[in-house]
Amino acid sequence: MTTLNDENYYEKQWEFMSASQYKSFTVCEAKALAELTGEIPKENTEAFLVGNYVHSAFEGDEAHEQFKKDHEPEMLTKQGKLRAAFIVAEEMVQRLKKDTFFNNLYQGEKEVIITGKLHGEHWKGKIDCLNIEQGYFVDIKTTADIHKKIWSENRRVWIPFVEAYGYYEQMAIYKNLLEQKYKKEFTPYIIAVSKQSPCDLEAIEIREELLVVSLNNIKGNLERVSGVKNGEIKPRMCGKCDYCRGHKELSGFVSSEELIS
Ligand SMILES: [Zn+2]
């Protein structure tokens, strides 16, 4: 196995499974595979950049300056002004910097790469802030609205953004990899900051039971996900995402009621 570092971390998508890769395969296998093979470019959306802007600010001044330098074209308008999304991102940073609870919690090593084996696959992860001594880790999540209810078609219930975006799985994977490596317990925390103005903040803990359920779900899905990734199983199209819309061909009729089911 390759040793991962800051330079090759994002390149090693074939050798390692990551929480976000796993999540994309569970959402749409066809799109996830197309992104992996390079058939379609990996989305470098503004939302993704805003998240990275905030993360880099807490990694350190040098990392933040480098980020701003690297992404100047995407961050500025044609007139050379900072785009609205990044004005908000800066507000988010300033808000967190002022918060005593956050500052007390966010102590430890930043942007720590962790790898390990879980359910027969090699995984990689990047932890925003790891406190080995006190046995916890923190991930900063930027989101539109922290309290938004999101409808889950699978579970037929409203779920919080933390569940909808696969963060239970991500936290469960990181916790498992850390516990294997350090032979002690780790508690995951999420610091959520919203893109509203003024922005909302929340420090979130996740019930142990939800993490256990998430690890079991991964176990149940991973054989198929790995099979699709390795080319042994034909990817299914979700039929709803942009990739599937773009590749759709008619093959018969659907009933009008099926349109919203
Ligand atoms: Zn799809």
mmCIF file of C-alpha atoms in Angstrom, residues 11-261:
data_model
loop_
_atom_site.group_PDB
_atom_site.id
_atom_site.type_symbol
_atom_site.label_atom_id
_atom_site.label_comp_id
_atom_site.label_asym_id
_atom_site.label_seq_id
_atom_site.Cartn_x
_atom_site.Cartn_y
_atom_site.Cartn_z
ATOM 1 C CA GLU A 11 -4.931 11.045 -6.153
ATOM 2 C CA LYS A 12 -5.129 7.611 -4.549
ATOM 3 C CA GLN A 13 -8.778 6.975 -5.294
ATOM 4 C CA TRP A 14 -8.329 3.453 -6.683
ATOM 5 C CA GLU A 15 -6.175 2.025 -3.908
ATOM 6 C CA PHE A 16 -8.239 3.427 -1.067
ATOM 7 C CA MET A 17 -11.895 3.782 -0.267
ATOM 8 C CA SER A 18 -12.872 7.016 1.443
ATOM 9 C CA ALA A 19 -16.031 7.990 3.249
ATOM 10 C CA SER A 20 -16.983 10.402 0.457
ATOM 11 C CA GLN A 21 -16.268 7.844 -2.262
ATOM 12 C CA TYR A 22 -18.353 5.258 -0.436
ATOM 13 C CA LYS A 23 -21.138 7.812 -0.099
ATOM 14 C CA SER A 24 -21.107 8.661 -3.817
ATOM 15 C CA PHE A 25 -21.342 4.964 -4.743
ATOM 16 C CA THR A 26 -24.367 4.549 -2.492
ATOM 17 C CA VAL A 27 -26.034 7.591 -4.082
ATOM 18 C CA CYS A 28 -25.362 6.721 -7.752
ATOM 19 C CA GLU A 29 -23.006 3.949 -8.814
ATOM 20 C CA ALA A 30 -22.891 5.058 -12.431
ATOM 21 C CA LYS A 31 -21.935 8.653 -11.593
ATOM 22 C CA ALA A 32 -19.437 7.622 -8.909
ATOM 23 C CA LEU A 33 -17.661 5.299 -11.319
ATOM 24 C CA ALA A 34 -17.710 7.873 -14.118
ATOM 25 C CA GLU A 35 -16.016 10.359 -11.781
ATOM 26 C CA LEU A 36 -13.439 7.786 -10.767
ATOM 27 C CA THR A 37 -12.524 6.809 -14.326
ATOM 28 C CA GLY A 38 -12.383 10.455 -15.364
ATOM 29 C CA GLU A 39 -15.278 10.100 -17.824
ATOM 30 C CA ILE A 40 -16.757 13.149 -16.118
ATOM 31 C CA PRO A 41 -14.719 15.696 -14.169
ATOM 32 C CA LYS A 42 -14.900 15.540 -10.405
ATOM 33 C CA GLU A 43 -17.089 18.414 -9.326
ATOM 34 C CA ASN A 44 -15.069 21.223 -7.830
ATOM 35 C CA THR A 45 -18.126 23.164 -6.839
ATOM 36 C CA GLU A 46 -18.230 26.475 -5.060
ATOM 37 C CA ALA A 47 -19.701 24.701 -1.998
ATOM 38 C CA PHE A 48 -16.652 22.423 -1.926
ATOM 39 C CA LEU A 49 -14.285 25.385 -2.200
ATOM 40 C CA VAL A 50 -16.094 27.308 0.543
ATOM 41 C CA GLY A 51 -15.680 24.271 2.805
ATOM 42 C CA ASN A 52 -11.978 24.102 2.001
ATOM 43 C CA TYR A 53 -11.577 27.841 2.546
ATOM 44 C CA VAL A 54 -12.921 27.482 6.090
ATOM 45 C CA HIS A 55 -10.856 24.345 6.754
ATOM 46 C CA SER A 56 -7.622 25.889 5.577
ATOM 47 C CA ALA A 57 -8.180 28.886 7.890
ATOM 48 C CA PHE A 58 -8.014 26.552 10.893
ATOM 49 C CA GLU A 59 -5.147 24.504 9.557
ATOM 50 C CA GLY A 60 -2.875 27.510 9.950
ATOM 51 C CA ASP A 61 -2.038 30.890 8.433
ATOM 52 C CA GLU A 62 0.357 29.423 5.890
ATOM 53 C CA ALA A 63 -2.169 26.854 4.620
ATOM 54 C CA HIS A 64 -4.846 29.541 4.387
ATOM 55 C CA GLU A 65 -2.643 31.952 2.414
ATOM 56 C CA GLN A 66 -1.666 29.124 0.077
ATOM 57 C CA PHE A 67 -5.321 28.202 -0.444
ATOM 58 C CA LYS A 68 -6.231 31.801 -1.294
ATOM 59 C CA LYS A 69 -3.333 31.995 -3.729
ATOM 60 C CA ASP A 70 -4.204 28.678 -5.422
ATOM 61 C CA HIS A 71 -7.887 29.482 -5.830
ATOM 62 C CA GLU A 72 -7.794 33.183 -6.599
ATOM 63 C CA PRO A 73 -9.453 32.817 -10.036
ATOM 64 C CA GLU A 74 -12.411 30.902 -8.586
ATOM 65 C CA MET A 75 -12.772 33.250 -5.629
ATOM 66 C CA LEU A 76 -12.799 36.544 -7.499
ATOM 67 C CA THR A 77 -15.336 38.080 -9.859
ATOM 68 C CA LYS A 78 -14.300 39.454 -13.243
ATOM 69 C CA GLN A 79 -14.032 42.855 -11.546
ATOM 70 C CA GLY A 80 -11.556 41.414 -9.045
ATOM 71 C CA LYS A 81 -13.955 41.484 -6.085
ATOM 72 C CA LEU A 82 -14.385 38.596 -3.668
ATOM 73 C CA ARG A 83 -17.377 36.452 -4.682
ATOM 74 C CA ALA A 84 -20.378 36.485 -2.320
ATOM 75 C CA ALA A 85 -19.840 32.863 -1.272
ATOM 76 C CA PHE A 86 -16.329 33.660 -0.045
ATOM 77 C CA ILE A 87 -17.438 36.776 1.815
ATOM 78 C CA VAL A 88 -19.750 34.419 3.696
ATOM 79 C CA ALA A 89 -16.875 31.919 4.101
ATOM 80 C CA GLU A 90 -14.771 34.636 5.727
ATOM 81 C CA GLU A 91 -17.673 35.465 8.064
ATOM 82 C CA MET A 92 -17.835 31.786 9.026
ATOM 83 C CA VAL A 93 -14.119 31.773 9.827
ATOM 84 C CA GLN A 94 -14.330 34.932 11.927
ATOM 85 C CA ARG A 95 -17.363 33.597 13.764
ATOM 86 C CA LEU A 96 -15.611 30.353 14.713
ATOM 87 C CA LYS A 97 -12.419 32.200 15.673
ATOM 88 C CA LYS A 98 -14.394 34.227 18.234
ATOM 89 C CA ASP A 99 -16.144 31.243 19.789
ATOM 90 C CA THR A 100 -14.610 30.133 23.100
ATOM 91 C CA PHE A 101 -16.240 26.695 23.140
ATOM 92 C CA PHE A 102 -14.911 25.981 19.651
ATOM 93 C CA ASN A 103 -11.416 27.214 20.466
ATOM 94 C CA ASN A 104 -11.245 25.055 23.586
ATOM 95 C CA LEU A 105 -12.405 22.014 21.649
ATOM 96 C CA TYR A 106 -10.338 22.513 18.500
ATOM 97 C CA GLN A 107 -7.048 21.526 20.126
ATOM 98 C CA GLY A 108 -4.838 18.883 18.576
ATOM 99 C CA GLU A 109 -3.131 17.944 15.357
ATOM 100 C CA LYS A 110 -4.737 19.403 12.212
ATOM 101 C CA GLU A 111 -5.521 17.670 8.885
ATOM 102 C CA VAL A 112 -4.311 14.263 9.992
ATOM 103 C CA ILE A 113 -4.291 11.514 7.373
ATOM 104 C CA ILE A 114 -5.402 8.136 8.652
ATOM 105 C CA THR A 115 -5.465 4.817 6.793
ATOM 106 C CA GLY A 116 -6.478 1.322 7.804
ATOM 107 C CA LYS A 117 -8.509 -1.747 6.993
ATOM 108 C CA LEU A 118 -12.219 -1.999 7.640
ATOM 109 C CA HIS A 119 -14.595 -4.707 6.411
ATOM 110 C CA GLY A 120 -11.897 -6.005 4.064
ATOM 111 C CA GLU A 121 -11.176 -2.699 2.302
ATOM 112 C CA HIS A 122 -8.308 -0.238 2.646
ATOM 113 C CA TRP A 123 -9.668 3.127 3.743
ATOM 114 C CA LYS A 124 -8.230 6.600 3.965
ATOM 115 C CA GLY A 125 -9.441 9.636 5.780
ATOM 116 C CA LYS A 126 -8.378 13.158 6.662
ATOM 117 C CA ILE A 127 -9.263 14.328 10.149
ATOM 118 C CA ASP A 128 -9.648 18.064 10.688
ATOM 119 C CA CYS A 129 -8.486 18.035 14.294
ATOM 120 C CA LEU A 130 -7.263 15.019 16.248
ATOM 121 C CA ASN A 131 -6.685 15.026 19.992
ATOM 122 C CA ILE A 132 -5.030 11.679 20.684
ATOM 123 C CA GLU A 133 -4.374 12.315 24.361
ATOM 124 C CA GLN A 134 -7.980 13.114 25.204
ATOM 125 C CA GLY A 135 -9.385 10.607 22.726
ATOM 126 C CA TYR A 136 -11.550 12.731 20.452
ATOM 127 C CA PHE A 137 -11.578 14.237 17.003
ATOM 128 C CA VAL A 138 -13.403 17.134 15.408
ATOM 129 C CA ASP A 139 -14.660 17.706 11.894
ATOM 130 C CA ILE A 140 -15.839 21.108 10.693
ATOM 131 C CA LYS A 141 -18.858 20.942 8.403
ATOM 132 C CA THR A 142 -20.122 23.891 6.412
ATOM 133 C CA THR A 143 -23.752 23.635 5.364
ATOM 134 C CA ALA A 144 -26.566 25.846 4.089
ATOM 135 C CA ASP A 145 -28.773 25.489 7.160
ATOM 136 C CA ILE A 146 -27.805 23.370 10.180
ATOM 137 C CA HIS A 147 -31.401 22.713 11.226
ATOM 138 C CA LYS A 148 -32.813 21.903 7.804
ATOM 139 C CA LYS A 149 -34.979 18.763 7.629
ATOM 140 C CA ILE A 150 -34.098 16.522 4.701
ATOM 141 C CA TRP A 151 -36.495 13.829 3.493
ATOM 142 C CA SER A 152 -35.049 10.324 3.336
ATOM 143 C CA GLU A 153 -36.717 8.224 0.633
ATOM 144 C CA ASN A 154 -35.108 5.076 2.037
ATOM 145 C CA ARG A 155 -36.153 5.522 5.619
ATOM 146 C CA ARG A 156 -39.346 7.514 4.930
ATOM 147 C CA VAL A 157 -38.496 10.018 7.670
ATOM 148 C CA TRP A 158 -37.027 13.507 7.953
ATOM 149 C CA ILE A 159 -33.322 13.395 8.756
ATOM 150 C CA PRO A 160 -30.734 16.030 9.760
ATOM 151 C CA PHE A 161 -28.043 17.152 7.312
ATOM 152 C CA VAL A 162 -25.446 15.191 9.287
ATOM 153 C CA GLU A 163 -27.168 11.949 8.330
ATOM 154 C CA ALA A 164 -28.172 12.998 4.801
ATOM 155 C CA TYR A 165 -24.595 13.787 3.774
ATOM 156 C CA GLY A 166 -23.174 10.517 5.103
ATOM 157 C CA TYR A 167 -21.405 12.040 8.094
ATOM 158 C CA TYR A 168 -22.494 9.261 10.482
ATOM 159 C CA GLU A 169 -20.635 6.836 8.217
ATOM 160 C CA GLN A 170 -17.636 9.144 7.949
ATOM 161 C CA MET A 171 -17.363 9.603 11.719
ATOM 162 C CA ALA A 172 -17.870 5.865 12.306
ATOM 163 C CA ILE A 173 -15.093 4.989 9.839
ATOM 164 C CA TYR A 174 -12.636 7.519 11.337
ATOM 165 C CA LYS A 175 -13.456 6.347 14.865
ATOM 166 C CA ASN A 176 -12.862 2.719 13.877
ATOM 167 C CA LEU A 177 -9.550 3.453 12.100
ATOM 168 C CA LEU A 178 -8.290 5.569 15.008
ATOM 169 C CA GLU A 179 -9.251 2.956 17.595
ATOM 170 C CA GLN A 180 -7.429 0.260 15.610
ATOM 171 C CA LYS A 181 -4.317 2.409 15.410
ATOM 172 C CA TYR A 182 -4.155 3.838 18.918
ATOM 173 C CA LYS A 183 -5.871 0.999 20.846
ATOM 174 C CA LYS A 184 -8.098 3.404 22.728
ATOM 175 C CA GLU A 185 -11.549 4.915 22.375
ATOM 176 C CA PHE A 186 -12.235 8.044 20.315
ATOM 177 C CA THR A 187 -15.302 10.266 20.353
ATOM 178 C CA PRO A 188 -16.231 12.140 17.168
ATOM 179 C CA TYR A 189 -17.582 15.686 17.262
ATOM 180 C CA ILE A 190 -18.874 17.827 14.445
ATOM 181 C CA ILE A 191 -18.657 21.591 14.460
ATOM 182 C CA ALA A 192 -21.287 22.824 12.038
ATOM 183 C CA VAL A 193 -21.297 26.341 10.677
ATOM 184 C CA SER A 194 -24.007 27.576 8.345
ATOM 185 C CA LYS A 195 -23.676 29.684 5.221
ATOM 186 C CA GLN A 196 -26.384 32.032 6.423
ATOM 187 C CA SER A 197 -25.748 35.627 7.361
ATOM 188 C CA PRO A 198 -25.293 35.866 10.276
ATOM 189 C CA CYS A 199 -24.093 32.282 10.400
ATOM 190 C CA ASP A 200 -25.348 29.654 12.773
ATOM 191 C CA LEU A 201 -23.048 27.444 14.845
ATOM 192 C CA GLU A 202 -23.563 24.111 16.503
ATOM 193 C CA ALA A 203 -21.311 21.588 18.272
ATOM 194 C CA ILE A 204 -22.774 18.171 17.510
ATOM 195 C CA GLU A 205 -22.305 14.793 19.134
ATOM 196 C CA ILE A 206 -23.590 11.563 17.626
ATOM 197 C CA ARG A 207 -25.199 8.809 19.670
ATOM 198 C CA GLU A 208 -23.010 5.702 19.769
ATOM 199 C CA GLU A 209 -25.889 3.569 18.468
ATOM 200 C CA LEU A 210 -26.094 5.615 15.258
ATOM 201 C CA LEU A 211 -22.382 5.054 14.645
ATOM 202 C CA VAL A 212 -22.772 1.293 15.179
ATOM 203 C CA VAL A 213 -25.714 1.178 12.756
ATOM 204 C CA SER A 214 -23.658 3.133 10.200
ATOM 205 C CA LEU A 215 -20.750 0.706 10.405
ATOM 206 C CA ASN A 216 -23.172 -2.177 9.885
ATOM 207 C CA ASN A 217 -24.678 -0.435 6.869
ATOM 208 C CA ILE A 218 -21.210 -0.052 5.402
ATOM 209 C CA LYS A 219 -20.556 -3.738 5.984
ATOM 210 C CA GLY A 220 -23.779 -4.602 4.174
ATOM 211 C CA ASN A 221 -23.084 -2.336 1.175
ATOM 212 C CA LEU A 222 -19.339 -2.651 0.766
ATOM 213 C CA GLU A 223 -19.194 -5.867 -1.213
ATOM 214 C CA ARG A 224 -21.349 -4.339 -3.919
ATOM 215 C CA VAL A 225 -19.568 -0.962 -3.803
ATOM 216 C CA SER A 226 -16.161 -2.653 -4.136
ATOM 217 C CA GLY A 227 -17.479 -4.914 -6.894
ATOM 218 C CA VAL A 228 -18.688 -1.948 -8.916
ATOM 219 C CA LYS A 229 -15.488 -0.013 -8.270
ATOM 220 C CA ASN A 230 -13.355 -2.967 -9.396
ATOM 221 C CA GLY A 231 -15.394 -3.503 -12.540
ATOM 222 C CA GLU A 232 -16.822 -6.871 -11.452
ATOM 223 C CA ILE A 233 -20.381 -5.586 -11.146
ATOM 224 C CA LYS A 234 -22.144 -3.403 -13.705
ATOM 225 C CA PRO A 235 -22.962 -0.016 -12.128
ATOM 226 C CA ARG A 236 -26.626 0.823 -11.609
ATOM 227 C CA MET A 237 -27.930 4.217 -12.689
ATOM 228 C CA CYS A 238 -29.902 6.035 -10.009
ATOM 229 C CA GLY A 239 -32.019 7.635 -12.719
ATOM 230 C CA LYS A 240 -32.241 10.942 -10.877
ATOM 231 C CA CYS A 241 -28.850 12.645 -10.856
ATOM 232 C CA ASP A 242 -27.358 14.926 -13.527
ATOM 233 C CA TYR A 243 -25.192 12.103 -14.886
ATOM 234 C CA CYS A 244 -28.160 9.759 -15.282
ATOM 235 C CA ARG A 245 -30.325 12.458 -16.840
ATOM 236 C CA GLY A 246 -27.598 13.087 -19.376
ATOM 237 C CA HIS A 247 -27.266 9.400 -20.276
ATOM 238 C CA LYS A 248 -30.942 8.492 -20.319
ATOM 239 C CA GLU A 249 -32.519 6.628 -23.224
ATOM 240 C CA LEU A 250 -36.179 5.773 -23.416
ATOM 241 C CA SER A 251 -36.984 2.086 -23.211
ATOM 242 C CA GLY A 252 -40.730 2.058 -22.612
ATOM 243 C CA PHE A 253 -43.512 3.713 -20.673
ATOM 244 C CA VAL A 254 -43.769 4.556 -16.996
ATOM 245 C CA SER A 255 -47.099 5.224 -15.341
ATOM 246 C CA SER A 256 -47.823 8.781 -14.323
ATOM 247 C CA GLU A 257 -47.901 7.810 -10.627
ATOM 248 C CA GLU A 258 -44.366 6.405 -10.856
ATOM 249 C CA LEU A 259 -43.027 9.878 -11.683
ATOM 250 C CA ILE A 260 -43.103 10.928 -8.053
ATOM 251 C CA SER A 261 -42.398 7.588 -6.381
#
